[in-house]
Coordinates of C-alpha atoms and ligand atoms in Angstrom, one line a residue:
X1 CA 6.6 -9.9 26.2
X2 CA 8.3 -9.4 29.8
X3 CA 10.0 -12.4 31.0
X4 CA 10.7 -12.7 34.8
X5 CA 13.3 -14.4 36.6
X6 CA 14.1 -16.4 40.0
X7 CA 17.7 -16.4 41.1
X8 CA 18.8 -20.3 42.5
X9 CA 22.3 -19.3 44.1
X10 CA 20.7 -19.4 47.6
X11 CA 19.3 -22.8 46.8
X12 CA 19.1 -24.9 44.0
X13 CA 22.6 -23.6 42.7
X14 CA 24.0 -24.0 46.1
X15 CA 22.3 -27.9 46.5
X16 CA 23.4 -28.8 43.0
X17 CA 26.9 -27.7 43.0
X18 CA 28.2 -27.6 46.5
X19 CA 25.7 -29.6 48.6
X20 CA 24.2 -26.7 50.2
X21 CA 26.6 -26.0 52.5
X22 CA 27.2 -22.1 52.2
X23 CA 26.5 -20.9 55.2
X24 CA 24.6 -17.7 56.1
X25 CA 27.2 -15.3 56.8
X26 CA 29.0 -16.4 53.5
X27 CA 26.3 -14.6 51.3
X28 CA 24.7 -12.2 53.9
X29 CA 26.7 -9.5 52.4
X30 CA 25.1 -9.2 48.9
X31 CA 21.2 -9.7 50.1
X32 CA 20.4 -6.0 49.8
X33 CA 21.9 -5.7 46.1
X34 CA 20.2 -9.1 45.6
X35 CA 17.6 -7.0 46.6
X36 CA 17.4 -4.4 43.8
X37 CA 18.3 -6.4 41.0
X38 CA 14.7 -6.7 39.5
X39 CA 14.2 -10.7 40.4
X40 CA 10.6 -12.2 40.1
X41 CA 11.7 -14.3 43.3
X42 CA 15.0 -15.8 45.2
X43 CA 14.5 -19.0 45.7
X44 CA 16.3 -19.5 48.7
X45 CA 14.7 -22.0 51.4
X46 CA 13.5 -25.4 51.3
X47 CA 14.6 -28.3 49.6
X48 CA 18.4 -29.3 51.3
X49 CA 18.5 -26.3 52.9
X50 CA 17.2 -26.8 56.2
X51 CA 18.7 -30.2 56.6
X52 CA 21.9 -28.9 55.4
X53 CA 21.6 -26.2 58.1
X54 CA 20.6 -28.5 61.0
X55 CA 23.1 -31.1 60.3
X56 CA 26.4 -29.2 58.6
X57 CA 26.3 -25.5 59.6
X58 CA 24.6 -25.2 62.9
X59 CA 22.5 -22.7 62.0
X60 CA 18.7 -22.8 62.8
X61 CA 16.9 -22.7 59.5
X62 CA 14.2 -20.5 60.3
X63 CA 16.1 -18.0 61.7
X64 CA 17.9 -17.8 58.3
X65 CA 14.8 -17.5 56.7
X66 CA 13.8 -14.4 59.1
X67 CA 17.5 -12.7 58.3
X68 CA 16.7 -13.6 54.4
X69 CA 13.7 -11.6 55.2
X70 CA 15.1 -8.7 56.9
X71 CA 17.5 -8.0 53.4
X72 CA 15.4 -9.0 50.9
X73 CA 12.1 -7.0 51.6
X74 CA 11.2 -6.3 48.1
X75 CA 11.6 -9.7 47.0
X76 CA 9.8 -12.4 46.8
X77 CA 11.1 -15.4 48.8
X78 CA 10.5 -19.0 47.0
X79 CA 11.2 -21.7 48.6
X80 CA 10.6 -25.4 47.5
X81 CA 8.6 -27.9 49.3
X82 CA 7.6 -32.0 48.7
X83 CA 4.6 -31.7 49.3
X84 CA 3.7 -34.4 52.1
X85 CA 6.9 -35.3 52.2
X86 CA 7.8 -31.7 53.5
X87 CA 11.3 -31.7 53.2
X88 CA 12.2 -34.9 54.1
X89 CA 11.8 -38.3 52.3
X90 CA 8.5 -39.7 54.2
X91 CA 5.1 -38.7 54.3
X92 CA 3.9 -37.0 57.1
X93 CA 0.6 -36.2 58.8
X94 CA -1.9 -33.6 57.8
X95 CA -1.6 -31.2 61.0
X96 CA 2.5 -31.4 60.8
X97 CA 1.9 -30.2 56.9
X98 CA -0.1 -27.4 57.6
X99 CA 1.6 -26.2 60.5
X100 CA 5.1 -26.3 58.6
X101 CA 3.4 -24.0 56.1
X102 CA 1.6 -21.8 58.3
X103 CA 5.3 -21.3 59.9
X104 CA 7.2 -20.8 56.7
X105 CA 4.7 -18.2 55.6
X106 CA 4.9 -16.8 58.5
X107 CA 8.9 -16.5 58.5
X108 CA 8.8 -14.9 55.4
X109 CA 8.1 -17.1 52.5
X110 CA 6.1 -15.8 49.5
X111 CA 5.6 -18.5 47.1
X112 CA 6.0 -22.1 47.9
X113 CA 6.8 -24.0 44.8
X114 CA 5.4 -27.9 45.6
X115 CA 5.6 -30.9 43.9
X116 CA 5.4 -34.5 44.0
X117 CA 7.6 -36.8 43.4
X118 CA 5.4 -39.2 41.5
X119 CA 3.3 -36.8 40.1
X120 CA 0.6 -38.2 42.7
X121 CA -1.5 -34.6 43.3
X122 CA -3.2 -36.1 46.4
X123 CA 0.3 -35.6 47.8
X124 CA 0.3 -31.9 47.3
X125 CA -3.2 -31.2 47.9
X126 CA -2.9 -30.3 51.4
X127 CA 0.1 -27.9 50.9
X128 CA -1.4 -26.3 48.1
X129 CA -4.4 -25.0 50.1
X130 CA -2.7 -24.0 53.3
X131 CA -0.5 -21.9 51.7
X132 CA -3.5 -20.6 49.5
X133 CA -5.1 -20.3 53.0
X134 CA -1.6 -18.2 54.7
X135 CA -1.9 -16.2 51.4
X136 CA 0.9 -17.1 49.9
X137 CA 1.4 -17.9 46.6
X138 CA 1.4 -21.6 45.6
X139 CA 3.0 -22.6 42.8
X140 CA 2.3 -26.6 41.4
X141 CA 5.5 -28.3 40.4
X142 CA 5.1 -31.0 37.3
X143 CA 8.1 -33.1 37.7
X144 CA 9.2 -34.1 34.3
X145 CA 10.8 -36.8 32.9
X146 CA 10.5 -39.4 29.9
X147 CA 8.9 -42.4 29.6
X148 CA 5.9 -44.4 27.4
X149 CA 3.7 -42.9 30.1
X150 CA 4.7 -39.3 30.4
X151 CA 3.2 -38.3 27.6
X152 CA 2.1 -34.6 26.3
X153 CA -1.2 -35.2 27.1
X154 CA -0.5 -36.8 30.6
X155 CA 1.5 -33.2 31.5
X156 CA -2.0 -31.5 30.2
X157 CA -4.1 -33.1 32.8
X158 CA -1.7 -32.7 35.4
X159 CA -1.5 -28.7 35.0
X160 CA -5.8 -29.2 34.6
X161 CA -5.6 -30.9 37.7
X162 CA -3.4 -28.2 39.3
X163 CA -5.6 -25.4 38.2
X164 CA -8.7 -26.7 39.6
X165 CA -6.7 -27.2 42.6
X166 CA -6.4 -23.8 43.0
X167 CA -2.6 -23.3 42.4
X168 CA -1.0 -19.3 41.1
X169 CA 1.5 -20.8 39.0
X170 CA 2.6 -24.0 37.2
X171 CA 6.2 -24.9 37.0
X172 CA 7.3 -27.5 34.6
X173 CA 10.6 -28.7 36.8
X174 CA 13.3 -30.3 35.4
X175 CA 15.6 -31.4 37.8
X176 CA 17.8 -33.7 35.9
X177 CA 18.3 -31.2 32.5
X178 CA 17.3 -33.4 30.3
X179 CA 14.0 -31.7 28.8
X180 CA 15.0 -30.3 25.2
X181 CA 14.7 -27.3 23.4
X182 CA 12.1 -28.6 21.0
X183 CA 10.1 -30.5 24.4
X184 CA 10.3 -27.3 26.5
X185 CA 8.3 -25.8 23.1
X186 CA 5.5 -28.3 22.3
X187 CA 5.2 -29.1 26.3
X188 CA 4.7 -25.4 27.5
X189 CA 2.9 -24.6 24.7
X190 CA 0.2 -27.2 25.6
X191 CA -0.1 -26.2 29.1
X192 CA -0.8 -23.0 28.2
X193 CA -3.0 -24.0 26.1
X194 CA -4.8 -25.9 29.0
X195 CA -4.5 -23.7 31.5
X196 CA -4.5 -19.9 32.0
X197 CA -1.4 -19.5 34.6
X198 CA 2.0 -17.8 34.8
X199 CA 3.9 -20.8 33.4
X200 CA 7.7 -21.0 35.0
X201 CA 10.5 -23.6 33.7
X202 CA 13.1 -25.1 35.7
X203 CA 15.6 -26.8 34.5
X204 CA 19.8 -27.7 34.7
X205 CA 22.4 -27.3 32.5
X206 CA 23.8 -30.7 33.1
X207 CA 23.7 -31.7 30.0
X208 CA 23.9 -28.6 27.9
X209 CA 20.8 -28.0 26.5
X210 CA 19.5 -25.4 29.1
X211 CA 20.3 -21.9 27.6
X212 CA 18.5 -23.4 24.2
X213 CA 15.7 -25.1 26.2
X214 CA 14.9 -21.8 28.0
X215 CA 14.7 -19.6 24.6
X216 CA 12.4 -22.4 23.1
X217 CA 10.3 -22.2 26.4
X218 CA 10.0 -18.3 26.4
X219 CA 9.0 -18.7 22.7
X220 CA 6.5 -21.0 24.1
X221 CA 4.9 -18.6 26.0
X222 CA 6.9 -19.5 29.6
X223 CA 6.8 -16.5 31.7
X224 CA 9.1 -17.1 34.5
X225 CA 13.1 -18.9 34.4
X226 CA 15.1 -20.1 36.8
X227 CA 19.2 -18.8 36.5
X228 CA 21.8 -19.2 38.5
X229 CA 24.2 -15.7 38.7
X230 CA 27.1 -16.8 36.4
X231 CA 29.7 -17.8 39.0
X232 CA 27.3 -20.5 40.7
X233 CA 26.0 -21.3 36.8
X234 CA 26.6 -24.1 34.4
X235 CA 26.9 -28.3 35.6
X236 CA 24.2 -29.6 37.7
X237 CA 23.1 -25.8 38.8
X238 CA 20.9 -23.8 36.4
X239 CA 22.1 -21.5 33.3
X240 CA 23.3 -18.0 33.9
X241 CA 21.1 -15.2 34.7
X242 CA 23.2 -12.4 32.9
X243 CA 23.8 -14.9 30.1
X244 CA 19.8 -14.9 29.5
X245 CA 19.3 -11.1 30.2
X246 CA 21.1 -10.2 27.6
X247 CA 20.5 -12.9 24.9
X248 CA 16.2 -12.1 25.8
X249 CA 16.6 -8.2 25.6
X250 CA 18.0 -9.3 21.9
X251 CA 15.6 -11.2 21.1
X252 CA 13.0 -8.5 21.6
X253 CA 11.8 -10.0 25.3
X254 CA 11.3 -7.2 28.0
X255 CA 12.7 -8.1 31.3
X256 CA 13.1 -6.3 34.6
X257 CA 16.7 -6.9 35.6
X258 CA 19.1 -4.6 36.3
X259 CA 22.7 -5.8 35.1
X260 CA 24.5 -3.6 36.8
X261 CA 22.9 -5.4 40.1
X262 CA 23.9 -8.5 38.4
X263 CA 27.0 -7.8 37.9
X264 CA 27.5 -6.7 41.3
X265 CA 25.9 -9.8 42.6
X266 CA 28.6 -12.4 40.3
X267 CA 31.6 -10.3 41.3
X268 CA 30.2 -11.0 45.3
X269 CA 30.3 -15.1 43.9
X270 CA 32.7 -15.0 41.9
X271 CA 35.5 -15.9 45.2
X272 CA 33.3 -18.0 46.8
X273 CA 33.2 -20.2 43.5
X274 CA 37.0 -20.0 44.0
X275 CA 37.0 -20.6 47.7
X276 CA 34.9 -23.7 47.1
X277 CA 36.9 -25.4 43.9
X278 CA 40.3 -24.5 46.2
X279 CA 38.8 -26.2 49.1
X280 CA 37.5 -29.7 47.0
X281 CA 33.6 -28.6 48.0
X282 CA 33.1 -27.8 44.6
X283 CA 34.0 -30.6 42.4
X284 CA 34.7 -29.5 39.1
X285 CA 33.4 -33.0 37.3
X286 CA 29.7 -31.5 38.8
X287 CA 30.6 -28.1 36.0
X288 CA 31.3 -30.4 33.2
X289 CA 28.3 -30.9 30.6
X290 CA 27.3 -34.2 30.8
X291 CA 25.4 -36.2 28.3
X292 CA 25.3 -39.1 30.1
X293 CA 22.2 -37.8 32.0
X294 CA 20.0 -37.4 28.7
X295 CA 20.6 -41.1 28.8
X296 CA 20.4 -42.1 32.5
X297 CA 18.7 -39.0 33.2
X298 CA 20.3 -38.4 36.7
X299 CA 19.5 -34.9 38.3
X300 CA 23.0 -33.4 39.8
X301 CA 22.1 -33.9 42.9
X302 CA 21.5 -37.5 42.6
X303 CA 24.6 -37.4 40.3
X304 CA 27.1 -36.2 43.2
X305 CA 25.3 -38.0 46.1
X306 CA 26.5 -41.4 43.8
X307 CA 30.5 -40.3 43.3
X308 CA 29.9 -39.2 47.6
X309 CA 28.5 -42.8 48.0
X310 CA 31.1 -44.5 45.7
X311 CA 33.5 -42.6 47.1
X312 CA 32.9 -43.4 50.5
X313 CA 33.0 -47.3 49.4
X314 CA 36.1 -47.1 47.5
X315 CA 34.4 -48.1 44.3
X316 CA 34.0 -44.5 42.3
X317 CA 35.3 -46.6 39.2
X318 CA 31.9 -48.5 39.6
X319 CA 29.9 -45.3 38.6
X320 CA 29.4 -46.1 35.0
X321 CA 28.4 -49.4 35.8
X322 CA 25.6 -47.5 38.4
X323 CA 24.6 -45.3 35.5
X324 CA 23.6 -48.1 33.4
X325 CA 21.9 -49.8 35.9
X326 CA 19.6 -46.7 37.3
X327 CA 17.2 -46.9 34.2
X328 CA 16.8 -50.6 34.9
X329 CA 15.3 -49.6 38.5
X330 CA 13.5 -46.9 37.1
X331 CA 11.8 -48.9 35.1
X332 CA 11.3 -52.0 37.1
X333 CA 9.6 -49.1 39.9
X334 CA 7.2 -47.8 37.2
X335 CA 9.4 -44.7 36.0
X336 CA 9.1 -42.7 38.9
X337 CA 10.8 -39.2 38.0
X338 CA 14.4 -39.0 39.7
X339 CA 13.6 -36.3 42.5
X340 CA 13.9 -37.0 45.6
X341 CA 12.7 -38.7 47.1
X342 CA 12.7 -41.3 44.7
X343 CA 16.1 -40.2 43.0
X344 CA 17.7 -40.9 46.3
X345 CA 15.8 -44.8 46.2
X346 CA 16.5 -45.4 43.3
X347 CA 20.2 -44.7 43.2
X348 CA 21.1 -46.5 46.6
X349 CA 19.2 -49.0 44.9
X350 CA 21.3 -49.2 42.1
X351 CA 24.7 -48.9 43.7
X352 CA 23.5 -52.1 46.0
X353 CA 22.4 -54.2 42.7
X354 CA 25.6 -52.9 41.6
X355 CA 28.2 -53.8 44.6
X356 CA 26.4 -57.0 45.6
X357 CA 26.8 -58.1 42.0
X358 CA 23.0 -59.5 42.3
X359 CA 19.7 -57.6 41.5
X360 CA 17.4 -57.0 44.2
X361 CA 19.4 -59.3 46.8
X362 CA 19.2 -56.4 49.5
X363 CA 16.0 -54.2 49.0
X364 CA 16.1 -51.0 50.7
X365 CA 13.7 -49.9 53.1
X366 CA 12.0 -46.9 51.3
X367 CA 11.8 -49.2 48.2
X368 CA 9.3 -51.6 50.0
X369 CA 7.1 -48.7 51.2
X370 CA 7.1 -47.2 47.6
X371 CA 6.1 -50.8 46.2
X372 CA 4.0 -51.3 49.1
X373 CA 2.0 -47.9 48.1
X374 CA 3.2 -45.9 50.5
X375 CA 4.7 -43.0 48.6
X376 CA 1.6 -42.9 46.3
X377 CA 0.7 -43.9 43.1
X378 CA 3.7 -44.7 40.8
X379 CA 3.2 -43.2 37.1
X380 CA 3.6 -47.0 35.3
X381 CA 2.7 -50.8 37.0
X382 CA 6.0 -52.1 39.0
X383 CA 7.5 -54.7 37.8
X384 CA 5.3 -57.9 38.5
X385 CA 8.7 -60.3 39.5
X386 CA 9.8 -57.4 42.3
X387 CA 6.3 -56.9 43.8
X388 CA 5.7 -60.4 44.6
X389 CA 9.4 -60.2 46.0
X390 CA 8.6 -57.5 48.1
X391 CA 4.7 -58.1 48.9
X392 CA 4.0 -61.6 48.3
X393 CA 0.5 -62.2 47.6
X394 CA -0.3 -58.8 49.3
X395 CA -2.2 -55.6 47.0
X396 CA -0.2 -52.7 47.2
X397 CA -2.1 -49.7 49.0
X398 CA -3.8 -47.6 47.1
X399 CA -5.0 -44.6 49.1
X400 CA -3.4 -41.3 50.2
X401 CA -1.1 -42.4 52.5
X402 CA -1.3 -39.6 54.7
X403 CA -4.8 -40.4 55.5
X404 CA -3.4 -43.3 57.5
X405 CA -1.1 -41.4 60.1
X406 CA -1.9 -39.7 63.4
X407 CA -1.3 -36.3 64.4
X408 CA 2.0 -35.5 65.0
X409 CA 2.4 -32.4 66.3
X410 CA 0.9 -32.0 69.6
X411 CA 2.7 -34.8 70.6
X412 CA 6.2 -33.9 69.7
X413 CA 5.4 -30.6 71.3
X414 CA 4.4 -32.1 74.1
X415 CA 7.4 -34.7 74.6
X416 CA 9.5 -31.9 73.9
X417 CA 8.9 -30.3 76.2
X418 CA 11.2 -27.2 77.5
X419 CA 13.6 -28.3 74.8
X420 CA 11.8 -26.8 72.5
X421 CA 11.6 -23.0 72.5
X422 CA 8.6 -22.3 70.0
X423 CA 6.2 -24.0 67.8
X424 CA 9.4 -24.3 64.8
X425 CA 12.1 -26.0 66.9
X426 CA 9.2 -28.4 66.9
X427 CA 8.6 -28.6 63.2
X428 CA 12.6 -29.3 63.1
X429 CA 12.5 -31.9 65.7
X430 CA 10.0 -33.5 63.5
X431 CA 11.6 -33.5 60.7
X432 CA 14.9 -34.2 61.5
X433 CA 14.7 -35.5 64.9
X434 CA 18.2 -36.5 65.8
X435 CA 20.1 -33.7 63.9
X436 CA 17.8 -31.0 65.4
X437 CA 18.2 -32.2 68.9
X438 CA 22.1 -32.0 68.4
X439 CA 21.3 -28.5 67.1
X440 CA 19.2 -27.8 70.2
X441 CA 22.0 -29.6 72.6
X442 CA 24.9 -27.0 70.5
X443 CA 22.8 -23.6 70.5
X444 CA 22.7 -24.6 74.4
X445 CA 26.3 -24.7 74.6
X446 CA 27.2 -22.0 72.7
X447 CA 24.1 -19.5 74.8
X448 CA 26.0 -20.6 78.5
X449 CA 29.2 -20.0 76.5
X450 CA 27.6 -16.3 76.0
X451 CA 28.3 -16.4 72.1
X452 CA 25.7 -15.8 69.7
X453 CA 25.8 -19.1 66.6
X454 CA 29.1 -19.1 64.8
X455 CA 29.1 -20.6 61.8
X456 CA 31.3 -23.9 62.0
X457 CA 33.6 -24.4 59.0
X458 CA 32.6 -27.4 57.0
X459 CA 35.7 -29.4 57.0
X460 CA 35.5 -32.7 54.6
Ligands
LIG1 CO1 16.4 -28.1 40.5

């Protein structure tokens, strides 16, 4: 049996371990190897990136994604999307949804991987057919986690769901590393028992059980793995790609990688991982294995967006005390899985129960919309104490969100105005409105300067 993979060091290795902030020109050099190395996909777009460019590395996003493009022609560019939330942490109307998609597709994305934060498929709907309709390849993210709702038959309908849906692929995602050798088995095998799609895993080595999780998964029938090339491995990023290359071709699995490539590709890393530790953007604490999270399960992400917060509050020796208290949220907001946006809501939510010494004496904001409905469905009832705190003798809402908000697009383009050079600067304004206009306000600057974008050192 072949087994395919998608390199994260353009994303999800570069989110987890150094807040996405490699800029462009910092991995430019290796795309064409990256190229020829035999990868199912690079998953290289989406998620933080786009923020992270706007706001830290003034660098337009899609124009990345057209230079990604331009080197990476025989590969298959993945990028991952929250499906109504886009990439940001609120739901946003139809029209802006389908136009983001239409764009990305047509900047050079092949498969959009989407999920849900809750799970709630009306939320990824819309996303999954326009990029059906662009002809791209959609791929329907189940976010996993654990709880007495999440159960094996729960994941079952989901991927049914999915299928009928229409998606090319279904991705079991596990974003905080906390699914288990033995789990990955008995919960891929049952999908594919459901359904007949390409079945891809994701998951973190945060807490050590990746490399074991993926063999089980592979057993199981998974087709596609996500790895991180060895220098960007291990911590909150993914497992090593050469690592499971070679233990696969033991094992009697075909795959198509070329190590050679690979180890071309880790040697290109391998002083930008040294850059990065030298420099304090790579925090060694987010390399360590921690078990913690197959208690707490917190995604590494979430895990250094806490010690930043902490940090920034003089209170990093608070962070067990934050730990303890996310599963207490979690539960209280109907185990939501930790993704974001919900991982980002429920750990602010935590460090406030935690530094105000009192539960629930400040509510954040996207906490009352969630209770309130607004994020969709959560996968377990809220706690009955916190709903009346929030809604009093209100119902919760209990439709698709979306349905409730105006078009958005025409509007922006149309206040916008000449500030806006095409149809994308727009889809950045909306979603990040203040950080792209800054962006727009910079490229200005630096066009009657008659430079073309440098990259701005990150400096913190
Ligand atoms: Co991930």
């Amino acid at each position: 049996m072949k087994i395919q993979f998608t390199e994260t060091v353009l994303r999800d290795a570069n989110q987890s371990l150094i807040a996405t902030r490699m800029p462009f020109a910092a991995f430019e050099p290796i795309l064409e190897t990256m190229d020829g190395a035999g990868y199912y996909s690079a998953e290289c777009w989406g998620g933080a990136t786009f923020d992270s460019c706007l706001r830290y590395l003034n660098e337009d996003p899609w124009v990345r994604l057209r230079k990604m493009k331009k080197k990476l022609p025989n590969t298959k560019l993945q990028m991952l999307l929250r499906g109504q939330n886009l990439l940001g942490y609120k739901h946003y109307p139809d029209d802006v949804v389908r136009k983001f998609i239409q764009y990305s597709v047509g900047n050079g994305i092949d498969i959009i991987r989407i999920f849900d934060a809750l799970n709630d498929l009306r939320n990824i709907q819309i996303a999954v057919e326009e990029t059906k309709k662009r002809g791209a390849h959609a791929s329907g993210a189940i976010c996993y986690t654990t709880s007495p709702v999440h159960t094996l038959a729960k994941y079952q309908a989901l991927a049914k769901e999915m299928e009928a849906m229409g998606v090319d692929s279904i991705c079991i995602k596990d974003m905080a590393g906390i699914m288990g050798p033995q789990e990955a088995y008995d919960l891929v095998k049952a999908v594919k028992e459901t359904v007949s799609l390409p079945v891809v895993v994701h998951t973190h080595s945060t807490t050590g059980f990746a490399f074991m999780t993926y063999l089980k998964a592979v057993e199981a029938g998974a087709d596609v793995i996500d790895t991180a090339i060895s220098s960007f491995s291990g911590g909150t990023s993914q497992p090593a790609t050469e690592t499971l290359a070679y233990a696969l071709q033991q094992m009697g699995f075909s795959h198509s990688m070329n190590l050679k490539a690979l180890k071309e590709i880790n040697d290109f890393f391998q002083p930008l991982r040294d850059e990065y530790l030298s420099n304090g953007l790579l925090d060694p604490k987010v390399l360590a294995t921690n078990t913690d999270a197959l208690i707490y399960q917190v995604p590494g992400g979430m895990l250094s967006n806490l010690i930043a917060q902490l940090k920034a509050q003089n209170a990093t020796q608070r962070l067990d005390e934050v730990l303890q208290e996310i599963p207490s949220v979690r539960k209280d907001l109907g185990y939501p899985p930790l993704v974001t946006p919900m991982s980002q809501m429920v750990g602010v939510q935590a460090v406030t129960n935690v530094l105000l010494g009192k539960r629930y004496q400040s509510i954040g904001k996207e906490v009352k919309s969630y209770v309130r409905g607004e994020y969709g469905k959560p996968p377990a009832p809220i706690d009955s104490d916190l709903q009346k705190k929030i809604l009093g003798d209100e119902q919760p809402f209990t439709g698709r969100f979306a349905d409730t908000l105006a078009p958005e697009f025409e509007p922006a383009k149309a206040s916008l105005g000449a500030i806006a050079r095409c149809e994308e600067d727009v889809l950045s304004y909306i979603a990040f409105p203040k950080i792209a206009e800054k962006f727009f306000q910079y490229r200005q600057k630096q066009e009657e300067n008659q430079c073309s974008y440098t990259i701005m050192k990150i400096e913190e």
